[in-house]
């Protein structure tokens, strides 16, 4: 399953003030519950996150229902720079007409990320955040095959089959209980093995957030993801890949305990201008983050 990684997705990673503790909010001097792409760094910060996503994708007459669990560690390299290592694991149900369904547990592609985020405060308490993302996906996922033993279409693979460098920018502006977020990233895969591999993609996200208290926030917005056609093999284009999908997104973030954040969300495809036999379903998300 090719779940949009534009961040679209909704992740919250800072917590309310806890007495007599160096909690995340104390260190950043900002009580806003932010998405992962604009997560703050500070000296000595170490954070663990577990992200769960469930959704389905159909292409070339084959349907894959994915349950994706990603464990990640985030370590501050400096006051503004946060380094991340993320390792996903997928439980996949693969089905096709006239063939028995198959279930597989496989690793996804490892991802290395570097986020540099800087927050400034203007007149009247206006908050500005500017973030820079640099990422690298590594092809640790295996080649997946369908019920007939042939490789699945590229959009159904658990990984890209490529080394994928990426770069992007995020910006946020907020005042009081309201914050607006915008992000854009570009992903450029370089195939390193035979078989299906991903195409180039641009991922964008836009969110509005209302945070009525230090421990609760609501987000709504959307993602727009555009991808070039994938390849089944060198020089052979996958006819069921490429195009544009627009997702409507919503999420709720809560901090039930100091330094612990739970974020639950949903991405629903509102527009699918995809090539060939290719459809994507809703994606449910849940993320748990803890600062040590």
Short mmCIF file of C-alpha atoms in Angstrom, two decimals:
data_model
loop_
_atom_site.label_atom_id
_atom_site.label_comp_id
_atom_site.label_asym_id
_atom_site.label_seq_id
_atom_site.Cartn_x
_atom_site.Cartn_y
_atom_site.Cartn_z
CA UNK A 1 0.00 0.00 0.00
CA UNK A 2 1.31 3.42 -0.86
CA UNK A 3 -0.01 5.48 2.06
CA UNK A 4 0.64 9.19 1.66
CA UNK A 5 3.48 10.10 3.62
CA UNK A 6 2.88 13.93 3.17
CA UNK A 7 2.18 14.33 6.51
CA UNK A 8 -0.16 14.78 5.92
CA UNK A 9 -0.95 12.76 8.23
CA UNK A 10 -1.58 14.25 11.64
CA UNK A 11 0.98 13.63 14.34
CA UNK A 12 1.30 15.57 17.65
CA UNK A 13 4.49 15.37 19.61
CA UNK A 14 4.71 17.95 22.42
CA UNK A 15 3.09 17.87 25.81
CA UNK A 16 1.66 20.09 28.56
CA UNK A 17 3.78 21.50 31.38
CA UNK A 18 4.48 19.07 34.21
CA UNK A 19 5.59 20.45 37.58
CA UNK A 20 9.27 19.97 38.44
CA UNK A 21 10.06 18.23 35.12
CA UNK A 22 11.92 19.30 31.99
CA UNK A 23 8.99 18.39 29.74
CA UNK A 24 8.84 19.07 26.02
CA UNK A 25 6.66 22.18 26.34
CA UNK A 26 8.90 23.62 29.06
CA UNK A 27 11.91 23.22 26.79
CA UNK A 28 10.31 24.69 23.67
CA UNK A 29 8.34 27.48 25.41
CA UNK A 30 5.40 26.74 23.11
CA UNK A 31 2.27 24.83 24.13
CA UNK A 32 1.05 24.21 20.56
CA UNK A 33 0.43 20.56 19.67
CA UNK A 34 2.26 20.38 16.35
CA UNK A 35 2.40 17.88 13.46
CA UNK A 36 5.56 15.82 13.17
CA UNK A 37 7.01 17.86 10.30
CA UNK A 38 7.21 20.90 12.59
CA UNK A 39 8.15 19.13 15.77
CA UNK A 40 10.48 21.14 17.96
CA UNK A 41 13.97 20.12 18.99
CA UNK A 42 15.88 21.04 22.11
CA UNK A 43 19.14 19.97 23.73
CA UNK A 44 18.97 16.41 25.00
CA UNK A 45 15.57 15.57 23.54
CA UNK A 46 14.88 11.86 23.00
CA UNK A 47 11.44 10.77 21.84
CA UNK A 48 9.87 7.47 20.78
CA UNK A 49 6.78 7.19 18.60
CA UNK A 50 4.59 4.34 17.44
CA UNK A 51 2.42 5.10 14.40
CA UNK A 52 -0.38 2.80 13.21
CA UNK A 53 -2.12 3.14 9.82
CA UNK A 54 -4.79 1.00 8.19
CA UNK A 55 -6.09 1.32 4.64
CA UNK A 56 -6.51 -0.45 1.32
CA UNK A 57 -5.33 0.02 -2.27
CA UNK A 58 -6.55 -1.68 -5.45
CA UNK A 59 -4.55 -1.91 -8.67
CA UNK A 60 -4.51 -4.30 -11.63
CA UNK A 61 -7.39 -6.34 -10.19
CA UNK A 62 -5.54 -7.03 -6.91
CA UNK A 63 -6.54 -5.52 -3.55
CA UNK A 64 -4.17 -5.09 -0.61
CA UNK A 65 -5.45 -4.25 2.87
CA UNK A 66 -2.52 -2.99 4.92
CA UNK A 67 -2.03 -2.65 8.67
CA UNK A 68 1.16 -0.63 9.06
CA UNK A 69 2.99 -0.17 12.38
CA UNK A 70 6.00 2.13 12.40
CA UNK A 71 8.35 2.52 15.37
CA UNK A 72 10.60 5.57 15.35
CA UNK A 73 13.25 7.17 17.53
CA UNK A 74 13.86 10.92 17.45
CA UNK A 75 17.09 12.36 18.88
CA UNK A 76 18.06 16.03 19.03
CA UNK A 77 21.33 16.82 17.28
CA UNK A 78 21.09 20.47 18.32
CA UNK A 79 18.59 23.02 19.57
CA UNK A 80 16.92 23.19 16.13
CA UNK A 81 17.73 19.82 14.47
CA UNK A 82 15.97 16.53 15.16
CA UNK A 83 17.20 13.23 13.68
CA UNK A 84 14.82 10.31 13.13
CA UNK A 85 15.12 6.61 12.33
CA UNK A 86 11.81 4.97 11.42
CA UNK A 87 11.21 1.25 10.86
CA UNK A 88 7.78 0.05 9.61
CA UNK A 89 6.21 -3.41 9.79
CA UNK A 90 3.20 -4.35 7.62
CA UNK A 91 0.52 -6.99 8.02
CA UNK A 92 -0.98 -7.41 4.52
CA UNK A 93 -4.06 -9.17 3.22
CA UNK A 94 -3.77 -9.71 -0.56
CA UNK A 95 -6.81 -10.79 -2.59
CA UNK A 96 -7.74 -11.16 -6.27
CA UNK A 97 -10.81 -12.56 -8.06
CA UNK A 98 -10.62 -16.33 -8.49
CA UNK A 99 -7.61 -16.76 -6.21
CA UNK A 100 -7.31 -17.57 -2.49
CA UNK A 101 -6.51 -14.63 -0.21
CA UNK A 102 -3.02 -14.48 1.27
CA UNK A 103 -1.71 -12.84 4.44
CA UNK A 104 1.90 -11.76 4.95
CA UNK A 105 3.91 -9.97 7.62
CA UNK A 106 6.77 -8.02 6.05
CA UNK A 107 9.07 -5.10 6.87
CA UNK A 108 8.68 -1.81 5.06
CA UNK A 109 11.38 0.59 3.90
CA UNK A 110 13.59 2.13 6.58
CA UNK A 111 13.57 5.91 6.64
CA UNK A 112 16.15 8.40 7.91
CA UNK A 113 14.95 11.96 8.48
CA UNK A 114 16.40 15.26 9.54
CA UNK A 115 14.02 18.04 10.54
CA UNK A 116 15.26 21.54 11.22
CA UNK A 117 12.48 23.61 12.77
CA UNK A 118 12.77 27.13 14.12
CA UNK A 119 10.01 29.02 15.93
CA UNK A 120 9.84 32.78 16.30
CA UNK A 121 7.35 34.93 18.16
CA UNK A 122 6.12 38.19 16.68
CA UNK A 123 4.11 41.13 17.94
CA UNK A 124 0.88 40.24 19.69
CA UNK A 125 1.97 36.65 20.35
CA UNK A 126 1.96 35.52 16.70
CA UNK A 127 3.94 32.30 16.26
CA UNK A 128 5.92 31.49 13.11
CA UNK A 129 7.52 28.12 12.39
CA UNK A 130 9.76 27.34 9.44
CA UNK A 131 10.84 23.75 8.95
CA UNK A 132 13.23 22.03 6.52
CA UNK A 133 12.99 18.30 5.88
CA UNK A 134 15.73 16.06 4.47
CA UNK A 135 14.92 12.33 4.24
CA UNK A 136 16.27 9.11 2.78
CA UNK A 137 14.25 5.91 2.29
CA UNK A 138 16.21 2.66 2.07
CA UNK A 139 14.87 -0.41 0.19
CA UNK A 140 14.56 -2.84 3.12
CA UNK A 141 11.08 -4.11 2.11
CA UNK A 142 10.98 -7.40 0.15
CA UNK A 143 9.51 -7.86 -3.31
CA UNK A 144 5.85 -8.87 -2.85
CA UNK A 145 4.08 -11.32 -5.15
CA UNK A 146 0.40 -11.83 -5.85
CA UNK A 147 -1.73 -14.99 -5.60
CA UNK A 148 -0.39 -16.22 -8.97
CA UNK A 149 3.25 -15.75 -7.97
CA UNK A 150 3.90 -12.72 -10.18
CA UNK A 151 5.17 -9.45 -8.64
CA UNK A 152 2.42 -7.14 -7.43
CA UNK A 153 1.97 -3.78 -9.21
CA UNK A 154 4.35 -1.11 -7.97
CA UNK A 155 1.65 0.77 -6.04
CA UNK A 156 0.90 -2.41 -4.03
CA UNK A 157 4.49 -3.17 -3.04
CA UNK A 158 5.40 -2.76 0.65
CA UNK A 159 8.36 -0.63 -0.41
CA UNK A 160 9.63 1.39 -3.33
CA UNK A 161 12.43 -0.94 -4.48
CA UNK A 162 14.56 2.20 -4.59
CA UNK A 163 16.81 4.52 -2.67
CA UNK A 164 14.62 7.60 -2.25
CA UNK A 165 16.10 10.95 -1.24
CA UNK A 166 13.57 13.64 -0.36
CA UNK A 167 13.45 17.27 0.62
CA UNK A 168 10.73 19.64 1.71
CA UNK A 169 9.60 22.77 3.52
CA UNK A 170 6.95 23.39 6.16
CA UNK A 171 5.53 26.65 7.44
CA UNK A 172 3.11 27.46 10.22
CA UNK A 173 1.59 30.64 11.55
CA UNK A 174 -0.53 30.82 14.67
CA UNK A 175 -2.04 33.08 17.26
CA UNK A 176 -3.86 32.07 20.38
CA UNK A 177 -5.79 28.84 19.92
CA UNK A 178 -5.50 28.86 16.10
CA UNK A 179 -2.64 27.62 13.89
CA UNK A 180 -2.37 27.06 10.13
CA UNK A 181 0.15 24.61 8.64
CA UNK A 182 1.38 24.11 5.07
CA UNK A 183 3.96 21.67 3.75
CA UNK A 184 5.50 20.49 0.48
CA UNK A 185 8.01 17.71 -0.19
CA UNK A 186 9.57 16.08 -3.27
CA UNK A 187 10.54 12.36 -3.38
CA UNK A 188 12.93 11.12 -6.09
CA UNK A 189 13.41 7.32 -6.19
CA UNK A 190 16.48 5.69 -7.79
CA UNK A 191 15.84 2.00 -8.52
CA UNK A 192 18.42 -0.36 -7.04
CA UNK A 193 16.86 -3.76 -7.80
CA UNK A 194 14.96 -5.47 -10.59
CA UNK A 195 11.18 -5.46 -10.47
CA UNK A 196 8.53 -2.83 -9.73
CA UNK A 197 9.60 0.44 -8.27
CA UNK A 198 8.00 3.79 -7.43
CA UNK A 199 7.79 6.95 -9.49
CA UNK A 200 8.71 10.50 -8.50
CA UNK A 201 6.18 12.24 -6.30
CA UNK A 202 5.22 15.62 -4.87
CA UNK A 203 3.31 15.65 -1.60
CA UNK A 204 1.55 18.68 -0.14
CA UNK A 205 -0.47 19.23 3.00
CA UNK A 206 -2.60 22.00 4.48
CA UNK A 207 -4.08 22.02 8.00
CA UNK A 208 -5.99 24.37 10.28
CA UNK A 209 -5.81 23.67 14.00
CA UNK A 210 -7.95 24.79 16.93
CA UNK A 211 -6.47 24.10 20.35
CA UNK A 212 -8.94 25.07 23.09
CA UNK A 213 -6.59 23.92 25.89
CA UNK A 214 -3.01 22.79 26.47
CA UNK A 215 -4.13 19.14 26.37
CA UNK A 216 -6.52 19.00 23.40
CA UNK A 217 -6.34 20.02 19.73
CA UNK A 218 -8.47 19.50 16.61
CA UNK A 219 -7.12 19.60 13.04
CA UNK A 220 -8.77 19.62 9.62
CA UNK A 221 -7.46 20.07 6.10
CA UNK A 222 -6.21 18.03 3.20
CA UNK A 223 -3.35 16.45 1.26
CA UNK A 224 -2.64 16.58 -2.46
CA UNK A 225 -0.22 13.92 -3.76
CA UNK A 226 0.96 13.71 -7.38
CA UNK A 227 3.08 10.84 -8.70
CA UNK A 228 4.57 9.93 -12.06
CA UNK A 229 3.96 6.45 -13.47
CA UNK A 230 5.81 3.60 -11.76
CA UNK A 231 7.79 0.91 -13.58
CA UNK A 232 7.14 -2.83 -13.58
CA UNK A 233 10.72 -3.41 -14.77
CA UNK A 234 13.39 -1.34 -16.45
CA UNK A 235 11.73 0.57 -19.28
CA UNK A 236 8.28 -1.03 -18.73
CA UNK A 237 5.67 1.42 -17.43
CA UNK A 238 3.04 0.22 -14.98
CA UNK A 239 -0.30 1.23 -16.61
CA UNK A 240 -2.06 1.21 -13.23
CA UNK A 241 0.05 3.86 -11.56
CA UNK A 242 0.61 7.60 -11.53
CA UNK A 243 -1.80 10.49 -11.20
CA UNK A 244 -3.19 12.72 -8.47
CA UNK A 245 -5.14 11.95 -5.32
CA UNK A 246 -6.66 14.55 -2.97
CA UNK A 247 -7.36 13.55 0.63
CA UNK A 248 -9.60 15.27 3.17
CA UNK A 249 -8.01 14.95 6.61
CA UNK A 250 -9.04 15.33 10.23
CA UNK A 251 -7.39 14.51 13.56
CA UNK A 252 -7.68 14.91 17.33
CA UNK A 253 -4.59 15.20 19.57
CA UNK A 254 -4.62 14.79 23.37
CA UNK A 255 -1.97 14.72 26.09
CA UNK A 256 -3.40 12.46 28.84
CA UNK A 257 -0.09 12.50 30.76
CA UNK A 258 2.95 14.81 30.77
CA UNK A 259 5.23 14.05 27.81
CA UNK A 260 2.71 11.58 26.33
CA UNK A 261 0.66 12.47 23.22
CA UNK A 262 -2.02 10.46 21.46
CA UNK A 263 -3.09 11.52 17.96
CA UNK A 264 -5.99 9.86 16.11
CA UNK A 265 -6.95 10.80 12.55
CA UNK A 266 -8.58 9.87 9.26
CA UNK A 267 -7.63 10.52 5.61
CA UNK A 268 -10.45 10.14 3.08
CA UNK A 269 -9.79 10.28 -0.70
CA UNK A 270 -12.01 13.06 -2.03
CA UNK A 271 -10.63 13.19 -5.60
CA UNK A 272 -8.83 10.37 -7.42
CA UNK A 273 -7.41 11.23 -10.84
CA UNK A 274 -5.34 8.06 -11.11
CA UNK A 275 -4.22 6.17 -14.23
CA UNK A 276 -5.59 2.76 -15.15
CA UNK A 277 -7.11 0.34 -12.65
CA UNK A 278 -5.99 2.05 -9.44
CA UNK A 279 -8.07 3.13 -6.43
CA UNK A 280 -7.14 4.11 -2.89
CA UNK A 281 -9.33 3.80 0.21
CA UNK A 282 -9.59 5.76 3.47
CA UNK A 283 -6.65 5.61 5.87
CA UNK A 284 -7.17 5.50 9.65
CA UNK A 285 -4.22 6.67 11.77
CA UNK A 286 -3.22 6.53 15.44
CA UNK A 287 0.08 7.76 16.87
CA UNK A 288 1.51 7.52 20.36
CA UNK A 289 4.53 9.69 21.22
CA UNK A 290 6.55 9.85 24.44
CA UNK A 291 9.41 12.15 25.48
CA UNK A 292 12.01 10.60 27.77
#
